[in-house]
Amino acid sequence: MSGALGGLLGIVGMSAVAGILVTAAVAPAVALSGMAATNTINVFDSLPEYLSIDQLSQKSNIYASSNPDDPVGSRVLLASFYEQNRVDVASDAISQFVKDAAIAGEDPRFMEHGGVDIQSSFNGAVQTLAGGETRGGSSITQQYVKNVLIQKCEVMTDADAAKSCYDDATKTTADRKLREMRLAIGLEKKYEKADILRGYLNIAGYGGTVYGIEAAANYYFNTTALALTLPQAASLVAIVNNPVKFQLDRPDSETNGAANGYAANKVRRDYILTEMLKYDKIVQADYDAAIAAPIEPVITVPSTGCQTAGGSAYFCDYVTKILKSDPTFGADAEARLANFQRGGFDVYTTLDLELQGAAENSLNKYVPKTYPGWDVGGVVSSVKVGTGEVLAMAQNKDYSQVEQPAGSNFTSINYNTDRATGGSSGFQPGSTYKVFTLAEWLKEGHALTERVDSRVKANWGTFQDSCLGPQNYGTGFSPRNDGGEGGSNETALHSTTRSINTGFIGMAKKLDLCGIKKTAEAFDVHAADGGDLGQNASSVIGTNYVAPLTMAVAFAGIANNGMTCTPIVIRSMIGSGGAELPIPKSTCTQSVTPEVAAGMQYAMATTTTGNGTAASSGSRTSPKVPIIGKTGTTDSAKDTWMSGASSKVATVVGVVNVSGTFKNQRFTKLNGTQASLVRHLIWPQVMSVANAKYGGDAFPEATSSVINAVAIPVPDVRGKSMAEAKTTIEAAGFSFVDGGATTSEMPAGTVANTDPAGGSASTRGATITAFSSDGTGVTIPTGIIGKSETDARTTLTGAPYSFTVAKLEQAVTDKAQDGKVVAIQPGEGTAGRPGDAVTIVIGKYTAPAPAPAATEKNPKE
């Protein structure tokens, strides 16, 4: 088929003639499908010839501000972005090498046919059906049509509809080919060849999220579409043929990587160069030089997208995710996505460039981007108390828009946020999560100085759970305290100050696990992967996987007197027409009462001073304002955290293991500093900037009833059975511990004594240890004092006592005590065993010295 006939097809007015020509082109496929030729004509005649080409996304801008009071005047551009990494360029901004490579490699008769190259389509179909090498027969115009149709599919938000649309746009069937041809013919009637070629090169995919020749030139070779060399142009056009197979940013690929000179791409590139020579697009010398040139990609951060935001890129990425997910920007996902792609707006964010700078600088100083054998992550999230505004969001990695970027220093995952907004599945927050058990403890009326059984033990027994029913974890749950800290009967306050695991497990034993979970959720805490929070006993000490930003929001809620405000990142947004657009608002909810929050603040403030676990951060923060905090360290120091807040700003800092094997941070150094201590260097640097800029007020005073547990009398259970004693002690509000057997005169198996003793006072929740009698004891009899030495010895050495008696003498001035027992050690009534040593003290009378003689007074006085 000659080019003249192909051109005729573009202008023929009779659809029947067009149908005949198309039928000839697709005859082999028609034959296989069983569709008659006459039917093909009718089908073609009924197809639409108009294809609407939607405008590509307009550029939108995201700004931060150095002065919140003047966001426009002090604005700093973070990034400009499209839905896809594309820069739509004019035809004269594209190298002629690119245009010639596309035509020679994909559609040699592009300038002659009217949208469909009948000869190429026919030959390709015959060759494919004959079992030879598969060869495409689509013209550039047809490919442009196909790309436009695919783009329409890609903006669909319904996954099933998008897949169905994509399958329909890419299926290898006669009806799809017919539709594509008809639309291509209609397109050629409407647009010039140069415009179609430009549109094709701007819309085509070049691998990953890279679309359009300008972005591809930037990304793969760090140049522009106009400055591409001949071999570079051919390599990029090669990618369009099969983006996954031929893209150049997988240096480790076995089939198309650096080790084999990007062999797959080179084969396709060299084919295109050969076709360019064949069709006189280049001369022999240029061809020889291009064929000999190695493929040497220079992967470069795209000029559009959040990569231009530098260290603020992950915050920028989070903003784009909000634009596509928040109902403020559209009633449904489809509408939001359409608005985002349409773009054309200026977004002014909540980012504080001073705080952000401190976060970035600290991470750069203390947490390397890569570490041998450890995928280390460093994160900082800061939230303004009372507003939910995200003031800082940084991490130690370099941002990439590519999902699987080259180089372990790059990632497209925002470690600070949930998976739904570009983040990960979260990290275990360790002991920072204990604050929610503390909140539930105070909500249920317990006081900070109330004690619990905080012994390390192999079996904690059954925990109450109003949602799932009582839970018994047996011997499989036996938490310990990392440094051996803590005693057997800790207060909630000291457990918070020193982060004592067994203290918080003891508190949880007196609470409802489901209640603790619900209290955490009241502070907007949720699983980063979108699932449910775990509520087992181990979750009390921080085994749920949550995002750092989530914890920053929760700590801001604690600092805000129990009022938690959901995070927001957009302060204002201006549309392309200059009008201010609606933006998401923070929703503030009273998570706990102000009285409970004051108790939490009181306890959490003790962690930041003295021997509190967060004292290292508190001591380094300047200027000084009142702060609250909580540290967290997961098993084997895999992840370490410092979370805290002033009354104005909350900040969470974490050094975490992102994936794979990890290092114990206690035995690992990052840039010369013990990894587990890095959090206490980063957090104060960020909060020092926050304190200087925002200040900080004193937290409200906690009430006495929140702090001080009520002292109640300890029941006297001597002589009772151990079972009866346990019931009595627990009914009185204490914890019962069996202290084992002791020597006592009480009947064997009954309670010999308790510690604290019966009749004394102690706080509710304190542990009372009861000791059972072994039945072998005796008590020192009463009435010994006042006896003569002989009588005392007779009594004490006789049955049933058989004590060994020692004697001491003591001077007395009362003659009646001479030779009598004035004291006994141990005292009367004291328990002991037969044969124990007893000392009696015998009085020895000493006559008092005579008084001096009186002196006569002077009668003259």
Coordinates of N, CA, C and O in Angstrom, one line a residue, residues 308-424:
T308 N 12.0 18.6 44.6 CA 12.5 20.0 44.6 C 12.4 20.6 46.0 O 13.1 21.7 46.2
A309 N 11.7 20.0 46.9 CA 11.5 20.6 48.3 C 12.7 20.2 49.2 O 12.6 20.6 50.4
G310 N 13.7 19.5 48.7 CA 14.8 19.1 49.5 C 14.4 18.3 50.8 O 13.7 17.4 50.7
G311 N 14.9 18.8 51.9 CA 14.5 18.1 53.2 C 13.1 18.1 53.5 O 12.6 17.4 54.4
S312 N 12.3 19.1 52.9 CA 10.9 19.2 53.2 C 10.1 18.4 52.2 O 8.8 18.5 52.2
A313 N 10.7 17.5 51.5 CA 10.0 16.8 50.4 C 9.0 15.8 51.0 O 7.9 15.7 50.3
Y314 N 9.2 15.2 52.1 CA 8.2 14.3 52.6 C 7.0 15.0 53.2 O 5.9 14.5 53.1
F315 N 7.2 16.2 53.7 CA 6.1 17.0 54.1 C 5.3 17.4 52.9 O 4.0 17.3 52.8
C316 N 6.0 17.8 51.8 CA 5.3 18.2 50.5 C 4.5 17.0 50.0 O 3.4 17.1 49.6
D317 N 5.1 15.8 50.1 CA 4.4 14.6 49.6 C 3.1 14.3 50.4 O 2.1 14.0 49.9
Y318 N 3.2 14.6 51.7 CA 2.1 14.4 52.6 C 1.0 15.4 52.2 O -0.2 15.1 52.1
V319 N 1.3 16.6 51.8 CA 0.4 17.6 51.4 C -0.4 17.1 50.1 O -1.6 17.2 50.0
T320 N 0.4 16.6 49.2 CA -0.2 16.1 47.9 C -1.2 14.9 48.2 O -2.3 14.8 47.6
K321 N -0.9 14.1 49.2 CA -1.8 13.0 49.5 C -3.0 13.5 50.2 O -4.1 13.0 49.9
I322 N -2.9 14.6 51.0 CA -4.1 15.2 51.6 C -5.0 15.8 50.5 O -6.2 15.7 50.5
L323 N -4.4 16.4 49.5 CA -5.2 17.0 48.4 C -6.0 16.0 47.7 O -7.0 16.3 47.1
K324 N -5.5 14.7 47.6 CA -6.1 13.7 46.9 C -7.1 12.8 47.8 O -7.8 12.0 47.3
S325 N -7.1 13.0 49.1 CA -7.8 12.2 50.0 C -8.9 12.9 50.8 O -9.8 12.3 51.3
D326 N -8.7 14.2 51.1 CA -9.6 14.9 52.0 C -10.9 15.3 51.3 O -10.8 15.8 50.2
P327 N -12.0 15.0 51.9 CA -13.3 15.3 51.3 C -13.5 16.8 50.9 O -14.4 17.1 50.1
T328 N -12.7 17.7 51.6 CA -12.8 19.1 51.3 C -12.6 19.3 49.8 O -13.1 20.3 49.2
F329 N -11.7 18.5 49.2 CA -11.3 18.7 47.8 C -12.1 17.9 46.8 O -11.8 17.8 45.6
G330 N -13.3 17.4 47.2 CA -14.1 16.7 46.3 C -15.0 15.7 47.1 O -14.6 15.2 48.1
A331 N -16.2 15.5 46.6 CA -17.2 14.7 47.3 C -16.8 13.2 47.3 O -17.1 12.5 48.2
D332 N -16.1 12.8 46.3 CA -15.6 11.4 46.3 C -14.2 11.4 45.7 O -13.6 12.4 45.3
A333 N -13.6 10.2 45.8 CA -12.3 10.0 45.3 C -12.0 10.4 43.9 O -11.0 11.0 43.5
E334 N -13.0 10.1 43.1 CA -12.9 10.5 41.6 C -12.8 12.0 41.4 O -12.0 12.5 40.7
A335 N -13.7 12.7 42.2 CA -13.7 14.2 42.0 C -12.4 14.8 42.6 O -11.9 15.7 42.0
R336 N -11.9 14.2 43.7 CA -10.7 14.8 44.3 C -9.5 14.6 43.4 O -8.7 15.5 43.2
L337 N -9.5 13.4 42.8 CA -8.4 13.1 41.9 C -8.4 14.0 40.6 O -7.4 14.5 40.2
A338 N -9.6 14.2 40.1 CA -9.8 15.1 39.0 C -9.3 16.5 39.3 O -8.7 17.2 38.5
N339 N -9.7 17.0 40.5 CA -9.3 18.3 40.9 C -7.8 18.4 41.0 O -7.2 19.4 40.7
F340 N -7.2 17.4 41.6 CA -5.8 17.4 41.8 C -5.0 17.4 40.4 O -4.1 18.2 40.2
Q341 N -5.5 16.6 39.5 CA -4.9 16.6 38.2 C -5.0 17.9 37.4 O -4.2 18.3 36.7
R342 N -6.2 18.5 37.6 CA -6.4 19.7 36.9 C -5.5 20.8 37.5 O -5.0 21.6 36.8
G343 N -5.3 20.8 38.8 CA -4.3 21.7 39.4 C -4.6 23.1 39.2 O -5.7 23.6 39.2
G344 N -3.5 23.9 39.1 CA -3.6 25.3 38.9 C -3.8 26.1 40.2 O -4.3 27.2 40.1
F345 N -3.4 25.6 41.3 CA -3.6 26.3 42.5 C -2.3 26.5 43.3 O -1.3 25.8 43.1
D346 N -2.3 27.5 44.2 CA -1.2 27.8 45.1 C -1.6 27.3 46.5 O -2.6 27.8 47.1
V347 N -0.8 26.5 47.1 CA -1.1 25.9 48.4 C -0.1 26.5 49.5 O 1.1 26.3 49.3
Y348 N -0.6 27.1 50.5 CA 0.2 27.7 51.6 C 0.1 26.8 52.8 O -1.0 26.6 53.3
T349 N 1.2 26.2 53.2 CA 1.2 25.1 54.2 C 1.5 25.6 55.6 O 1.8 26.8 55.8
T350 N 1.4 24.7 56.5 CA 1.6 25.1 57.9 C 3.1 24.9 58.3 O 3.5 25.2 59.5
L351 N 3.9 24.5 57.4 CA 5.3 24.2 57.7 C 6.0 25.4 58.3 O 6.0 26.5 57.7
D352 N 6.7 25.2 59.4 CA 7.5 26.3 60.0 C 9.0 26.1 59.5 O 9.6 25.1 60.0
L353 N 9.5 26.9 58.7 CA 10.8 26.7 58.1 C 11.9 26.7 59.1 O 12.9 26.1 58.9
E354 N 11.7 27.4 60.2 CA 12.8 27.4 61.3 C 12.8 26.1 62.0 O 13.9 25.5 62.2
L355 N 11.7 25.6 62.4 CA 11.6 24.3 63.0 C 12.0 23.2 62.1 O 12.8 22.2 62.4
Q356 N 11.6 23.3 60.8 CA 11.9 22.3 59.8 C 13.4 22.3 59.6 O 14.1 21.2 59.5
G357 N 14.0 23.5 59.6 CA 15.5 23.6 59.4 C 16.2 22.9 60.5 O 17.2 22.2 60.3
A358 N 15.7 23.1 61.8 CA 16.4 22.5 62.9 C 16.2 21.0 62.8 O 17.2 20.2 63.2
A359 N 15.1 20.5 62.4 CA 14.9 19.0 62.3 C 15.8 18.4 61.2 O 16.4 17.4 61.4
E360 N 15.9 19.1 60.1 CA 16.7 18.6 59.0 C 18.2 18.6 59.4 O 18.9 17.6 59.2
N361 N 18.6 19.7 60.0 CA 20.0 19.8 60.4 C 20.4 18.8 61.4 O 21.5 18.2 61.3
S362 N 19.6 18.5 62.4 CA 19.9 17.6 63.4 C 19.9 16.2 62.8 O 20.8 15.4 63.2
L363 N 19.0 15.8 62.0 CA 19.0 14.5 61.4 C 20.2 14.3 60.5 O 20.9 13.3 60.6
N364 N 20.6 15.3 59.8 CA 21.8 15.2 58.9 C 23.0 15.1 59.8 O 24.0 14.4 59.4
K365 N 23.0 15.7 60.9 CA 24.2 15.6 61.8 C 24.3 14.3 62.5 O 25.5 13.7 62.7
Y366 N 23.2 13.7 62.9 CA 23.3 12.5 63.8 C 22.9 11.2 63.2 O 23.2 10.1 63.7
V367 N 22.0 11.2 62.2 CA 21.6 10.0 61.6 C 22.0 9.9 60.1 O 21.4 10.6 59.3
P368 N 22.9 9.0 59.8 CA 23.3 8.9 58.4 C 22.2 8.4 57.5 O 21.3 7.7 57.9
K369 N 22.3 8.7 56.2 CA 21.3 8.2 55.3 C 21.4 6.7 55.0 O 20.4 6.0 54.7
T370 N 22.6 6.2 55.2 CA 22.8 4.7 55.0 C 23.8 4.2 56.1 O 24.6 5.0 56.6
Y371 N 23.7 3.0 56.4 CA 24.5 2.4 57.5 C 24.7 0.9 57.1 O 23.8 0.2 56.8
P372 N 26.0 0.4 57.1 CA 26.2 -1.0 56.6 C 25.4 -2.0 57.5 O 25.5 -2.0 58.7
G373 N 24.6 -2.8 56.8 CA 23.9 -3.8 57.4 C 22.7 -3.4 58.2 O 22.1 -4.2 59.0
W374 N 22.3 -2.2 58.0 CA 21.1 -1.6 58.8 C 20.4 -0.6 58.0 O 20.9 0.4 57.6
D375 N 19.1 -0.8 57.8 CA 18.3 0.1 57.1 C 17.7 1.1 58.1 O 16.6 1.0 58.6
V376 N 18.6 2.0 58.5 CA 18.3 2.9 59.6 C 17.4 4.1 59.2 O 17.6 4.6 58.1
G377 N 16.4 4.5 60.0 CA 15.6 5.6 59.7 C 15.6 6.6 60.8 O 15.6 6.2 62.0
G378 N 15.6 7.9 60.5 CA 15.5 8.9 61.5 C 14.3 9.8 61.2 O 14.1 10.1 60.0
V379 N 13.5 10.1 62.2 CA 12.2 10.8 61.9 C 12.0 11.9 63.0 O 12.4 11.8 64.1
V380 N 11.4 13.0 62.5 CA 11.0 14.1 63.4 C 9.6 14.6 62.9 O 9.4 14.9 61.7
S381 N 8.7 14.7 63.8 CA 7.4 15.3 63.6 C 7.1 16.3 64.7 O 7.2 15.9 65.9
S382 N 6.7 17.5 64.3 CA 6.3 18.5 65.3 C 4.9 19.0 64.9 O 4.6 19.3 63.8
V383 N 4.1 19.2 66.0 CA 2.7 19.6 65.8 C 2.4 20.8 66.8 O 2.9 20.7 67.9
K384 N 1.7 21.8 66.3 CA 1.4 22.9 67.2 C 0.2 22.5 68.1 O -0.8 22.0 67.6
V385 N 0.4 22.7 69.4 CA -0.6 22.4 70.4 C -1.8 23.3 70.2 O -1.7 24.5 70.1
G386 N -3.0 22.6 70.2 CA -4.2 23.4 70.1 C -4.8 23.7 68.7 O -5.9 24.1 68.6
T387 N -3.9 23.5 67.7 CA -4.4 23.7 66.3 C -4.3 22.5 65.4 O -4.9 22.4 64.4
G388 N -3.4 21.6 65.8 CA -3.1 20.5 64.9 C -2.2 20.8 63.7 O -2.0 19.9 62.9
E389 N -1.7 22.0 63.6 CA -0.8 22.3 62.5 C 0.5 21.6 62.6 O 1.2 21.6 63.6
V390 N 0.8 20.9 61.5 CA 2.1 20.2 61.4 C 3.2 21.3 61.1 O 3.2 21.9 60.0
L391 N 4.1 21.4 62.0 CA 5.2 22.5 61.9 C 6.5 21.9 61.3 O 7.2 22.7 60.7
A392 N 6.7 20.7 61.5 CA 7.9 20.1 61.0 C 7.7 18.6 60.7 O 7.0 17.9 61.4
M393 N 8.4 18.1 59.6 CA 8.3 16.7 59.2 C 9.5 16.4 58.4 O 9.7 16.9 57.3
A394 N 10.4 15.6 59.0 CA 11.7 15.3 58.3 C 12.1 13.9 58.6 O 11.7 13.3 59.5
Q395 N 12.9 13.4 57.7 CA 13.5 12.1 57.9 C 14.9 12.0 57.3 O 15.3 12.9 56.5
N396 N 15.7 11.0 57.6 CA 17.1 11.0 57.2 C 17.3 10.6 55.7 O 18.5 10.8 55.2
K397 N 16.3 10.1 55.0 CA 16.6 9.7 53.6 C 16.3 10.8 52.6 O 15.7 11.8 52.9
D398 N 16.9 10.6 51.4 CA 16.6 11.5 50.3 C 15.3 11.0 49.7 O 15.1 9.8 49.4
Y399 N 14.5 12.0 49.3 CA 13.2 11.7 48.8 C 13.3 11.3 47.3 O 14.0 11.8 46.5
S400 N 12.4 10.3 46.9 CA 12.3 9.9 45.5 C 10.9 9.7 45.2 O 10.1 9.2 46.0
Q401 N 10.5 10.1 43.9 CA 9.2 9.9 43.4 C 9.0 8.5 42.9 O 7.9 8.1 42.6
V402 N 10.1 7.8 42.7 CA 10.1 6.5 42.1 C 10.0 5.5 43.2 O 10.6 5.6 44.2
E403 N 9.0 4.5 43.1 CA 8.7 3.6 44.1 C 9.9 2.8 44.6 O 10.0 2.4 45.7
Q404 N 10.7 2.4 43.6 CA 11.9 1.6 43.9 C 13.1 2.3 43.4 O 13.7 1.9 42.4
P405 N 13.6 3.3 44.1 CA 14.7 4.1 43.5 C 16.0 3.4 43.7 O 16.2 2.5 44.5
A406 N 17.0 3.8 42.8 CA 18.3 3.3 42.9 C 19.0 4.0 44.1 O 18.9 5.2 44.3
G407 N 19.7 3.2 44.9 CA 20.4 3.8 46.1 C 19.7 3.7 47.4 O 18.5 4.1 47.4
S408 N 20.3 3.1 48.4 CA 19.6 2.9 49.7 C 19.4 4.2 50.4 O 18.7 4.2 51.5
N409 N 20.0 5.3 50.0 CA 19.8 6.6 50.6 C 18.5 7.2 50.2 O 18.0 8.2 50.7
F410 N 17.8 6.7 49.1 CA 16.6 7.2 48.6 C 15.4 6.3 49.1 O 15.5 5.1 49.3
T411 N 14.3 6.9 49.3 CA 13.0 6.2 49.5 C 11.8 7.1 49.1 O 11.9 8.3 49.2
S412 N 10.8 6.5 48.6 CA 9.6 7.2 48.4 C 8.6 7.2 49.5 O 7.5 7.8 49.5
I413 N 9.0 6.4 50.6 CA 8.1 6.2 51.7 C 8.3 7.3 52.8 O 9.4 7.5 53.2
N414 N 7.2 7.9 53.2 CA 7.3 8.9 54.3 C 7.2 8.1 55.6 O 6.1 7.7 56.0
Y415 N 8.3 8.0 56.4 CA 8.3 7.3 57.6 C 7.4 7.9 58.7 O 7.0 7.3 59.7
N416 N 7.1 9.2 58.5 CA 6.3 9.9 59.6 C 4.8 9.7 59.5 O 4.1 10.0 60.5
T417 N 4.3 9.2 58.4 CA 2.8 9.2 58.2 C 2.3 7.8 58.0 O 3.0 6.8 57.9
D418 N 1.0 7.7 57.9 CA 0.3 6.4 57.7 C 0.5 5.9 56.3 O 0.8 6.7 55.4
R419 N 0.3 4.6 56.1 CA 0.4 4.1 54.8 C -0.5 4.7 53.8 O -0.2 5.0 52.6
A420 N -1.7 5.1 54.2 CA -2.7 5.7 53.3 C -2.3 7.0 52.8 O -2.8 7.5 51.7
T421 N -1.4 7.7 53.5 CA -0.9 9.0 53.0 C 0.6 9.0 52.6 O 1.3 9.9 52.9
G422 N 1.0 7.9 52.0 CA 2.3 7.8 51.5 C 3.3 7.2 52.5 O 4.6 7.2 52.2
G423 N 2.9 6.8 53.7 CA 3.8 6.3 54.7 C 4.0 4.8 54.7 O 3.7 4.1 53.8
S424 N 4.5 4.4 55.9 CA 4.8 3.0 56.0 C 3.7 2.3 56.8 O 2.7 2.9 57.1

